[in-house]
XYZ file of C-alpha atoms in Angstrom:
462
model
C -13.246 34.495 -17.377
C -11.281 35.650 -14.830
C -7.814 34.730 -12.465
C -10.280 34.268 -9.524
C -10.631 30.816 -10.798
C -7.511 29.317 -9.448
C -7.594 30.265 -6.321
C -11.860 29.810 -5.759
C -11.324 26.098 -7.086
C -7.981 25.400 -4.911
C -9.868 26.520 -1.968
C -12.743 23.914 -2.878
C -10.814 21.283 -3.570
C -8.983 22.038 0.001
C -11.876 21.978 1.473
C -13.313 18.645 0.306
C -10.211 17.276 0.942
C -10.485 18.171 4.130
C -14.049 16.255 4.552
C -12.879 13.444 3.206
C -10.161 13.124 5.794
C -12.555 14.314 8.558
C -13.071 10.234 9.686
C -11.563 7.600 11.321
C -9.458 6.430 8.314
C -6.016 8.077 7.821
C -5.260 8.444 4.256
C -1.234 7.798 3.181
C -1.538 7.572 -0.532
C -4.123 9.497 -3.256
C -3.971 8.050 -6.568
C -5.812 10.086 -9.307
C -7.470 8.776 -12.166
C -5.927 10.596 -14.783
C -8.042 9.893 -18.171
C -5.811 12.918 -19.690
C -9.362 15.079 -19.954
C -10.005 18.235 -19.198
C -11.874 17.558 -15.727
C -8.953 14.851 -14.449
C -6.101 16.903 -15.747
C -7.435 19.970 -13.325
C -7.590 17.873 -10.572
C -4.295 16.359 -11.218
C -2.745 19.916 -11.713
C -4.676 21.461 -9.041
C -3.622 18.440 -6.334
C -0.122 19.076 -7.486
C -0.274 22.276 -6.831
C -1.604 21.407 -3.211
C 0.946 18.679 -2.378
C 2.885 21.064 0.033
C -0.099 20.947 2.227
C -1.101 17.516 1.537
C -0.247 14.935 4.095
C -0.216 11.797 1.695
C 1.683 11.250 -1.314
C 0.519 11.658 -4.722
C 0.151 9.164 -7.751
C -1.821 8.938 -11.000
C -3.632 5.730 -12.816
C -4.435 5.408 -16.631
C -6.059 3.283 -18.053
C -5.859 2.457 -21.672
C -9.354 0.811 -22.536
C -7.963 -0.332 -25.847
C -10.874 1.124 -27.814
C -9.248 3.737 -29.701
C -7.068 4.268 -32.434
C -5.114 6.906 -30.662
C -5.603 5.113 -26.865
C -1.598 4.571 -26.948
C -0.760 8.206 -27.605
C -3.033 9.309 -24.952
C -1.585 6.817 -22.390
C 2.518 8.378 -23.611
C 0.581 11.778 -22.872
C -0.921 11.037 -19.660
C 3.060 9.648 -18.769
C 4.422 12.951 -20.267
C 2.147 14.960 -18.060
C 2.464 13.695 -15.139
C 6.310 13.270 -15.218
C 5.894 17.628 -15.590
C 4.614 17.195 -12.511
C 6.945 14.494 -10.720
C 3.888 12.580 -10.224
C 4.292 8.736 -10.592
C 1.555 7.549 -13.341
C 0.803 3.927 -13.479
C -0.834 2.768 -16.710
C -3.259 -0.049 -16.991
C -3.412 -1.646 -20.953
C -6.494 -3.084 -21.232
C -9.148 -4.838 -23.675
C -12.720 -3.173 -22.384
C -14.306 -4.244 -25.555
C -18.161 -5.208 -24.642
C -19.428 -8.539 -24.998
C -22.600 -9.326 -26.903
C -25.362 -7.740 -25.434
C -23.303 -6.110 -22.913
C -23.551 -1.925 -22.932
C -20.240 -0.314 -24.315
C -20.399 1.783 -21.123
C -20.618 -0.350 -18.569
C -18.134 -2.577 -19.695
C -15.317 0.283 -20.252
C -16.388 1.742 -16.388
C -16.548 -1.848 -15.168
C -12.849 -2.930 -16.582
C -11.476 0.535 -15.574
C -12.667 0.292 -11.869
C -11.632 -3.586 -11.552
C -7.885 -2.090 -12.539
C -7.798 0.687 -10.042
C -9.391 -1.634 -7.587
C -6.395 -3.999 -8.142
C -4.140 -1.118 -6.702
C -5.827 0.584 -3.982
C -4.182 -0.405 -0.775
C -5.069 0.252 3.050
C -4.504 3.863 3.558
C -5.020 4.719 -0.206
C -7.532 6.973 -1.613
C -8.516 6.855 -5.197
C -9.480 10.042 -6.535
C -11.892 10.633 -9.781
C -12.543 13.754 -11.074
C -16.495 13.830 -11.194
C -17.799 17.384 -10.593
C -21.281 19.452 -10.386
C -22.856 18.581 -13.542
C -21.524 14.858 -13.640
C -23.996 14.331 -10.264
C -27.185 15.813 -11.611
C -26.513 14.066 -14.951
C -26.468 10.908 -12.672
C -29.511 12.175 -10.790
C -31.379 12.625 -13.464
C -30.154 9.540 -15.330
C -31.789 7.093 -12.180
C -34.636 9.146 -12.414
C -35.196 7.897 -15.872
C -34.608 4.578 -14.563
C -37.044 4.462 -11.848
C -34.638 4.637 -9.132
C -35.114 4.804 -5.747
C -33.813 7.050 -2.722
C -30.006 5.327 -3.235
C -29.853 5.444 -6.686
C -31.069 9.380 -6.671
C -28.326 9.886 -3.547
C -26.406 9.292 -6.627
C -22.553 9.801 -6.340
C -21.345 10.269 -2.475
C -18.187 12.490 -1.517
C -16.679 9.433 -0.343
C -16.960 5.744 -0.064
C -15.472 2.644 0.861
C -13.073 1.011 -2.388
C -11.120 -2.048 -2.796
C -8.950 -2.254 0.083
C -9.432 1.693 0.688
C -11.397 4.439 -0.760
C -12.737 6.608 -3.640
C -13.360 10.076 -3.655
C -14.579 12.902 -5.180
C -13.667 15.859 -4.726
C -14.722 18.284 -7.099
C -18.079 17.164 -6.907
C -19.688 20.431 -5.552
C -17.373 21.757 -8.162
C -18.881 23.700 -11.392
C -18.152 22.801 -14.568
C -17.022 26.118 -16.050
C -14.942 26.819 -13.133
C -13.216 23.685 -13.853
C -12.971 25.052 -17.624
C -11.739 28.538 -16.709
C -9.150 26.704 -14.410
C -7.731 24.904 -17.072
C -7.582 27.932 -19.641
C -5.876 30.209 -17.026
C -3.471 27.661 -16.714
C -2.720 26.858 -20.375
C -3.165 22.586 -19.693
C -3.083 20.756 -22.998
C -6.176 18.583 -22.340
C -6.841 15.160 -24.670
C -10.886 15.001 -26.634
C -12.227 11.303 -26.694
C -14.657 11.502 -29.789
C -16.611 8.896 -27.809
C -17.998 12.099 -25.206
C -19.649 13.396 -28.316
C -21.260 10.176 -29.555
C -25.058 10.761 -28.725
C -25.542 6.825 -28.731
C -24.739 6.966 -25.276
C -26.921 8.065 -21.934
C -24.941 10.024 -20.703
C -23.674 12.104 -23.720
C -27.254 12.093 -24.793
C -28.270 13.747 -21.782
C -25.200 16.374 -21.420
C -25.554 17.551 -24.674
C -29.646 17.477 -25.888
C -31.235 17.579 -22.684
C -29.275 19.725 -19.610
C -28.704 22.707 -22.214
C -32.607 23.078 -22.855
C -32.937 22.268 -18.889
C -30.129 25.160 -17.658
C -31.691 27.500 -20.628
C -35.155 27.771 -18.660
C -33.038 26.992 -14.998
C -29.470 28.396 -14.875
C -29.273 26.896 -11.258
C -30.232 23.744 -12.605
C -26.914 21.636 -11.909
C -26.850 23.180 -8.015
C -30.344 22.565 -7.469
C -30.638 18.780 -8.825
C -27.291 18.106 -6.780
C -29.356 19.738 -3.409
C -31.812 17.337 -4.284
C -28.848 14.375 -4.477
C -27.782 15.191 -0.948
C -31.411 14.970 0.273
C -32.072 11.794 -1.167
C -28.758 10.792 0.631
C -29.864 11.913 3.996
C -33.115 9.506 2.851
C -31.513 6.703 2.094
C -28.929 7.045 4.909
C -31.958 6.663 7.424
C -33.504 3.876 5.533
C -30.320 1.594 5.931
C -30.164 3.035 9.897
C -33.890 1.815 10.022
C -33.401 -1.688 8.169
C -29.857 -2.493 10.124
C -32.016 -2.684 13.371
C -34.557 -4.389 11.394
C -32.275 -7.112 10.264
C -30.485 -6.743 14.248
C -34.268 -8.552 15.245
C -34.602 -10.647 11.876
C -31.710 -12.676 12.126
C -30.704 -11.673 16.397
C -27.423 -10.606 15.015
C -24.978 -7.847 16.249
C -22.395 -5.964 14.391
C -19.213 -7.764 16.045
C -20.793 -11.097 14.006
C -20.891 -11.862 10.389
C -23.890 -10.978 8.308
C -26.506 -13.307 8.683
C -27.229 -15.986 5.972
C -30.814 -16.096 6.883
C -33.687 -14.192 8.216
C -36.750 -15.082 10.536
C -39.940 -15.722 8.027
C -41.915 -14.557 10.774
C -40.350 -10.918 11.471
C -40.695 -9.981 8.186
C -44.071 -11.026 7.693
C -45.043 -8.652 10.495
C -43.394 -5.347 9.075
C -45.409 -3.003 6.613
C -44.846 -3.925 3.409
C -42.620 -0.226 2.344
C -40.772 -1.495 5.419
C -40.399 -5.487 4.376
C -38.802 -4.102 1.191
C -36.412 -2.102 2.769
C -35.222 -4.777 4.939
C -34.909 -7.088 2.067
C -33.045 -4.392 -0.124
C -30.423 -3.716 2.181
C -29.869 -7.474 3.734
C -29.229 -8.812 0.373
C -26.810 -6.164 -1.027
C -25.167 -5.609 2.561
C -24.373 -9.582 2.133
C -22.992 -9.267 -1.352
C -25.811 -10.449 -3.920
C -26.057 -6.782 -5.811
C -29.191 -4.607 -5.613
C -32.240 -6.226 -6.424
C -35.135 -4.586 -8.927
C -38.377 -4.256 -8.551
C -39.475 -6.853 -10.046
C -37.130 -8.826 -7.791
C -38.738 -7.691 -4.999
C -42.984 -7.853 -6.086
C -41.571 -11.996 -7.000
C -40.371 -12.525 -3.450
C -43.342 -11.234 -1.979
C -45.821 -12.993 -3.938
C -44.050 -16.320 -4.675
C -41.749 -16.658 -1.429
C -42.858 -14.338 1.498
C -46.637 -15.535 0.788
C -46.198 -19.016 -0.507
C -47.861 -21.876 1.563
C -45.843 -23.187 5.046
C -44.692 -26.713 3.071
C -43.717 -25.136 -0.275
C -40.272 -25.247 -1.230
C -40.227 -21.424 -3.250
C -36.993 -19.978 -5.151
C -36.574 -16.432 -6.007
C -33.248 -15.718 -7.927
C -31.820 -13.240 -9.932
C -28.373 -12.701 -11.404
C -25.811 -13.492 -8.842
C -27.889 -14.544 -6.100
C -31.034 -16.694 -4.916
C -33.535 -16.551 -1.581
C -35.076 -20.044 -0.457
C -37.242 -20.642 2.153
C -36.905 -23.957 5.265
C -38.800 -23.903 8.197
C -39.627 -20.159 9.220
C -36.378 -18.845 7.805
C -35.205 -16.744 4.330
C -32.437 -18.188 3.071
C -29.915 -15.931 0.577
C -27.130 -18.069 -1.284
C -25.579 -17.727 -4.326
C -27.096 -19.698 -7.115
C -26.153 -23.427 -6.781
C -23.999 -25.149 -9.081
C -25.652 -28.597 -10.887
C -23.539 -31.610 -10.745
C -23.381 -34.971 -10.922
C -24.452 -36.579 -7.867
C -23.404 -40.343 -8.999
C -19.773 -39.536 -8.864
C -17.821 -41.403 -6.974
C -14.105 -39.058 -5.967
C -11.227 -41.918 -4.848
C -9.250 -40.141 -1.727
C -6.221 -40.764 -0.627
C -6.683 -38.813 2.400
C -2.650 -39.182 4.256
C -1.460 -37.386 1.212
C -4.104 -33.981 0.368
C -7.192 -32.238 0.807
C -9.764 -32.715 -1.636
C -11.376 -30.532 -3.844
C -14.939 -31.190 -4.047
C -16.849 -30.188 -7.416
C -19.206 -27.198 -7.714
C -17.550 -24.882 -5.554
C -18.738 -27.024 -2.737
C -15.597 -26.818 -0.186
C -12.528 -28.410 0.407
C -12.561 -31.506 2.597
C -9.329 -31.411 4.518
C -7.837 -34.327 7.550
C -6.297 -34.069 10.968
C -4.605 -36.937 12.649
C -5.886 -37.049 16.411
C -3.528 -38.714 18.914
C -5.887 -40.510 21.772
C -7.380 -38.188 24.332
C -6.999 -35.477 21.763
C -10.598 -33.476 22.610
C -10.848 -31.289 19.950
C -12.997 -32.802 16.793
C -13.135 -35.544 18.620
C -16.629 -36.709 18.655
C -16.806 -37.295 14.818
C -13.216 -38.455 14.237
C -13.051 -42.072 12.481
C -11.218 -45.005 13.526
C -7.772 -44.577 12.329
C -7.027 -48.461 11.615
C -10.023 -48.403 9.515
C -9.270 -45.428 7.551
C -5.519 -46.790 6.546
C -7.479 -50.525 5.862
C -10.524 -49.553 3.928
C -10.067 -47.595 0.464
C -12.137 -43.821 1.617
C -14.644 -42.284 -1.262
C -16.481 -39.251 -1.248
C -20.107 -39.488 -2.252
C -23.321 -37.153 -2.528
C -26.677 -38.591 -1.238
C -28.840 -40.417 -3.821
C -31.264 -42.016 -1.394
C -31.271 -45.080 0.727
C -28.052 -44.108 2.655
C -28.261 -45.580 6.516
C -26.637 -44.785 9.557
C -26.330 -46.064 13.181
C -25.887 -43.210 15.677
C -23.824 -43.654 18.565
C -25.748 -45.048 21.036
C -28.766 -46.373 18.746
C -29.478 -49.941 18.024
C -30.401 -49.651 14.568
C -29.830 -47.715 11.385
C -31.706 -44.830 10.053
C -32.671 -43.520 6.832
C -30.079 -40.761 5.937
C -33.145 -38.603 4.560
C -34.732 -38.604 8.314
C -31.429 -37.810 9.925
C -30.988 -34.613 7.796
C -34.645 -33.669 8.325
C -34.084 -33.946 12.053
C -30.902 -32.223 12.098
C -32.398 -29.215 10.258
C -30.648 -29.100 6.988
C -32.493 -27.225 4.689
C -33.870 -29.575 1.504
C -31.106 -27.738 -0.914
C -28.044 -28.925 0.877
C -28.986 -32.656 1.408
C -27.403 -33.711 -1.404
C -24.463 -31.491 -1.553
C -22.842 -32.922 1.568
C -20.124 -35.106 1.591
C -20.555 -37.972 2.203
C -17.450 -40.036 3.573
C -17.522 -44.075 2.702
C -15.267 -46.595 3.727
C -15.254 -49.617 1.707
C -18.904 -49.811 0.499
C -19.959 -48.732 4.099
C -21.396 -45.284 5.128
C -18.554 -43.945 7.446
C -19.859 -40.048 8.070
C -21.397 -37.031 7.331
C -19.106 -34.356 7.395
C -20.207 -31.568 9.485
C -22.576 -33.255 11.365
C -22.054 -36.965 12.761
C -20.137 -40.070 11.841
C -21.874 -43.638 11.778
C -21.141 -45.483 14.806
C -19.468 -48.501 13.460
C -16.619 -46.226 12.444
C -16.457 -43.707 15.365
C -13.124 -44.212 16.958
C -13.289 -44.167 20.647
C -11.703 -41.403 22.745
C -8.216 -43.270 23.787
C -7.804 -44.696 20.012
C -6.016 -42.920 17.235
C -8.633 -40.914 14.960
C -8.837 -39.157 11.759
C -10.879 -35.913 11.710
C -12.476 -34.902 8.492
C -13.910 -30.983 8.255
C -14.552 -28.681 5.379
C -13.463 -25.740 4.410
């Protein structure tokens, strides 16, 4: 051990500081997750120790998962700490107890992250203390798992969080500098019991497997976290390759939002290493998680293949794809519900909330000549005369057009407008008296289409 330890980790830590600011996104506020262990307390001592050069200010999170006897001490030490170091510590209380079938693990990381995400602001940059050996324990922990080229990128220097960003910047860091850094400087570290309990991965790993590993290679924890930065690059130009992809997919550009739906046809046509990729990145880029494997072999066989009138449905745990008329489809799953019910609304006084997450249907009072919304507004007179339900479609709805002589089958009207067979019934459907009125978001039934010098009432959904 030696006093070169302090300065050799300040000037790392500088240094990745340093990248992490080298982008278009100012920071103004770092907030460190302080746990009260050995690896957070050195990088709260060490950023301390910085803050004259530092052009943000400093604060520190705790988070009490509840799990431990002693979890209240450790939060009054993680105060006591920090207030040695005029830093402003924030504590979280929590209950991260795992539900049935739910990994102790995940659900302590996944209540701890949902706090600090509940104070990250623009400008703010949350700091963990992950180092060296943390990322090849992660590396070789998706390796394990079958991961691909992202999940053995494992943990990046930076990324986007919450309303700002996390960051880690001892992560080129070694361990046992980290160790000799907190010896030299005589910090009175907390020991969770839980880091020793073999039950886990991760401890399972740290303490069985990387000592035999570094035994036979002493490198090992540089090497493996070489490899992580390769597999970064990798995966880097596998999202560059399936954004253009999904650019020609969907004929979307960045300035719009990501597209809903995909042409059938364009995907069909890439390589099937390639298809997967596209598929991958579309569905997690739109907010439906990462997709397994098995995810993936289903869509291909059971959507992607599937005959030109089937009706196929691939879902998975937050999300589903569905297929209409030369198009993917990605959604969330839908919501049953009763499609009998019949919702009373007194439109003049509120919006309406429709059931199953479906929307909000809101009004608008249009004065005549008014032009915008005005080709599906209703008849005012007969919207203040008639009592106005809400309905779903059950079949044998029928609706005159403007400018049609008869009345169609609802079911044809939908097919020719394009609506995909999942949404028919989960439109509103807007009835006056016992008579279908409109459609909302696509036409009104002529009988009740106010005319453009009358007084309307526009009905949209939000």
């Amino acid at each position: 051990m030696t006093t070169a330890a302090i300065p050799q980790l300040l000037t790392q830590l500088g240094e990745a500081l340093r990248q992490i600011s080298l982008n278009r996104y100012p920071t103004h506020r770092y907030w460190i997750a302080f746990s009260g262990g050995i690896d957070s307390h050195v990088l709260l001592h060490a950023m301390a120790t910085l803050r004259p050069q530092l052009l943000a200010t400093l604060n520190a999170v705790h988070v009490n998962h509840g799990l431990n006897p002693k979890a209240a001490e450790w939060a009054a030490h993680a105060v006591s700490v920090c207030d040695a170091l005029d830093i402003p510590c924030h504590v979280f209380n929590l209950d991260a107890r795992a539900k049935r079938g739910e990994s102790p693990e995940a659900a302590a990381r996944d209540a701890r992250y949902q706090a600090f995400s509940e104070l990250i602001e623009t400008g703010d940059v949350l700091l963990t203390a992950h180092h060296r050996e943390d990322q090849a324990e992660t590396l070789l922990l998706q390796l394990v798992r079958g991961a691909g080229p992202h999940g053995l990128a494992a943990m990046p220097l930076r990324t986007a969080f919450s309303n700002g960003h996390l960051a880690r910047p001892l992560l080129a860091v070694e361990q046992a500098l980290i160790n000799h850094y907190a010896q030299e400087k005589r910090l009175e570290w907390l020991a969770d019991p839980s880091n020793q309990d073999l039950n886990f991965e991760r401890n399972f790993l740290r303490h069985e497997v990387m000592p035999a590993l570094k035994a036979h290679w002493p490198a090992l924890s540089k090497t493996v976290s070489r490899s992580a930065a390769h597999c970064a690059e990798a995966a880097g130009l596998l999202d560059e390759l399936a954004l253009e992809d999904l650019k020609a997919a969907a004929q979307w550009r960045r300035e719009m939002a990501l597209p809903d739906r995909i042409s059938l046809h364009y995907v069909q046509q890439l390589s099937l290493p390639r298809r997967k990729n596209l598929l991958r990145f579309w569905i997690k880029a739109i907010g439906f998680g990462i997709i397994s494997s098995a995810i993936i072999n289903q869509i291909e066989t059971s959507l992607i293949s599937a005959k030109e009138d089937a009706m196929p449905l691939v879902s998975w745990a937050g999300g589903e794809l569905r297929r209409h008329r030369g198009y993917i489809y990605v959604m969330p799953p839908l919501v049953s519900f009763d499609t009998s019910q019949r919702i009373e609304w007194a439109w003049h006084q509120s919006a309406l909330l429709l059931p199953a997450g479906l929307g909000t249907l809101q009004t608008r009072l249009m004065e005549p000549g008014d032009e915008d919304d005005a080709s599906q507004a209703l008849h005012l007179k007969q919207c203040q005369q008639l009592p106005m339900t809400v309905r779903f479609r059950r079949g044998g709805e029928r609706c005159q057009l403007p400018g049609r002589r008869h009345r169609h089958a609802l079911k044809g009207l939908l097919q020719q407008a394009g609506v995909p067979p999942w949404q028919r019934n989960r439109i509103p459907l807007i009835y006056l008296g016992d008579q279908l009125a409109a459609v909302v978001g696509y036409f009104s039934c002529a009988p009740f289409l106010a005319q453009r010098h009358e007084p309307s009432v526009s009905i949209s959904m939000r």
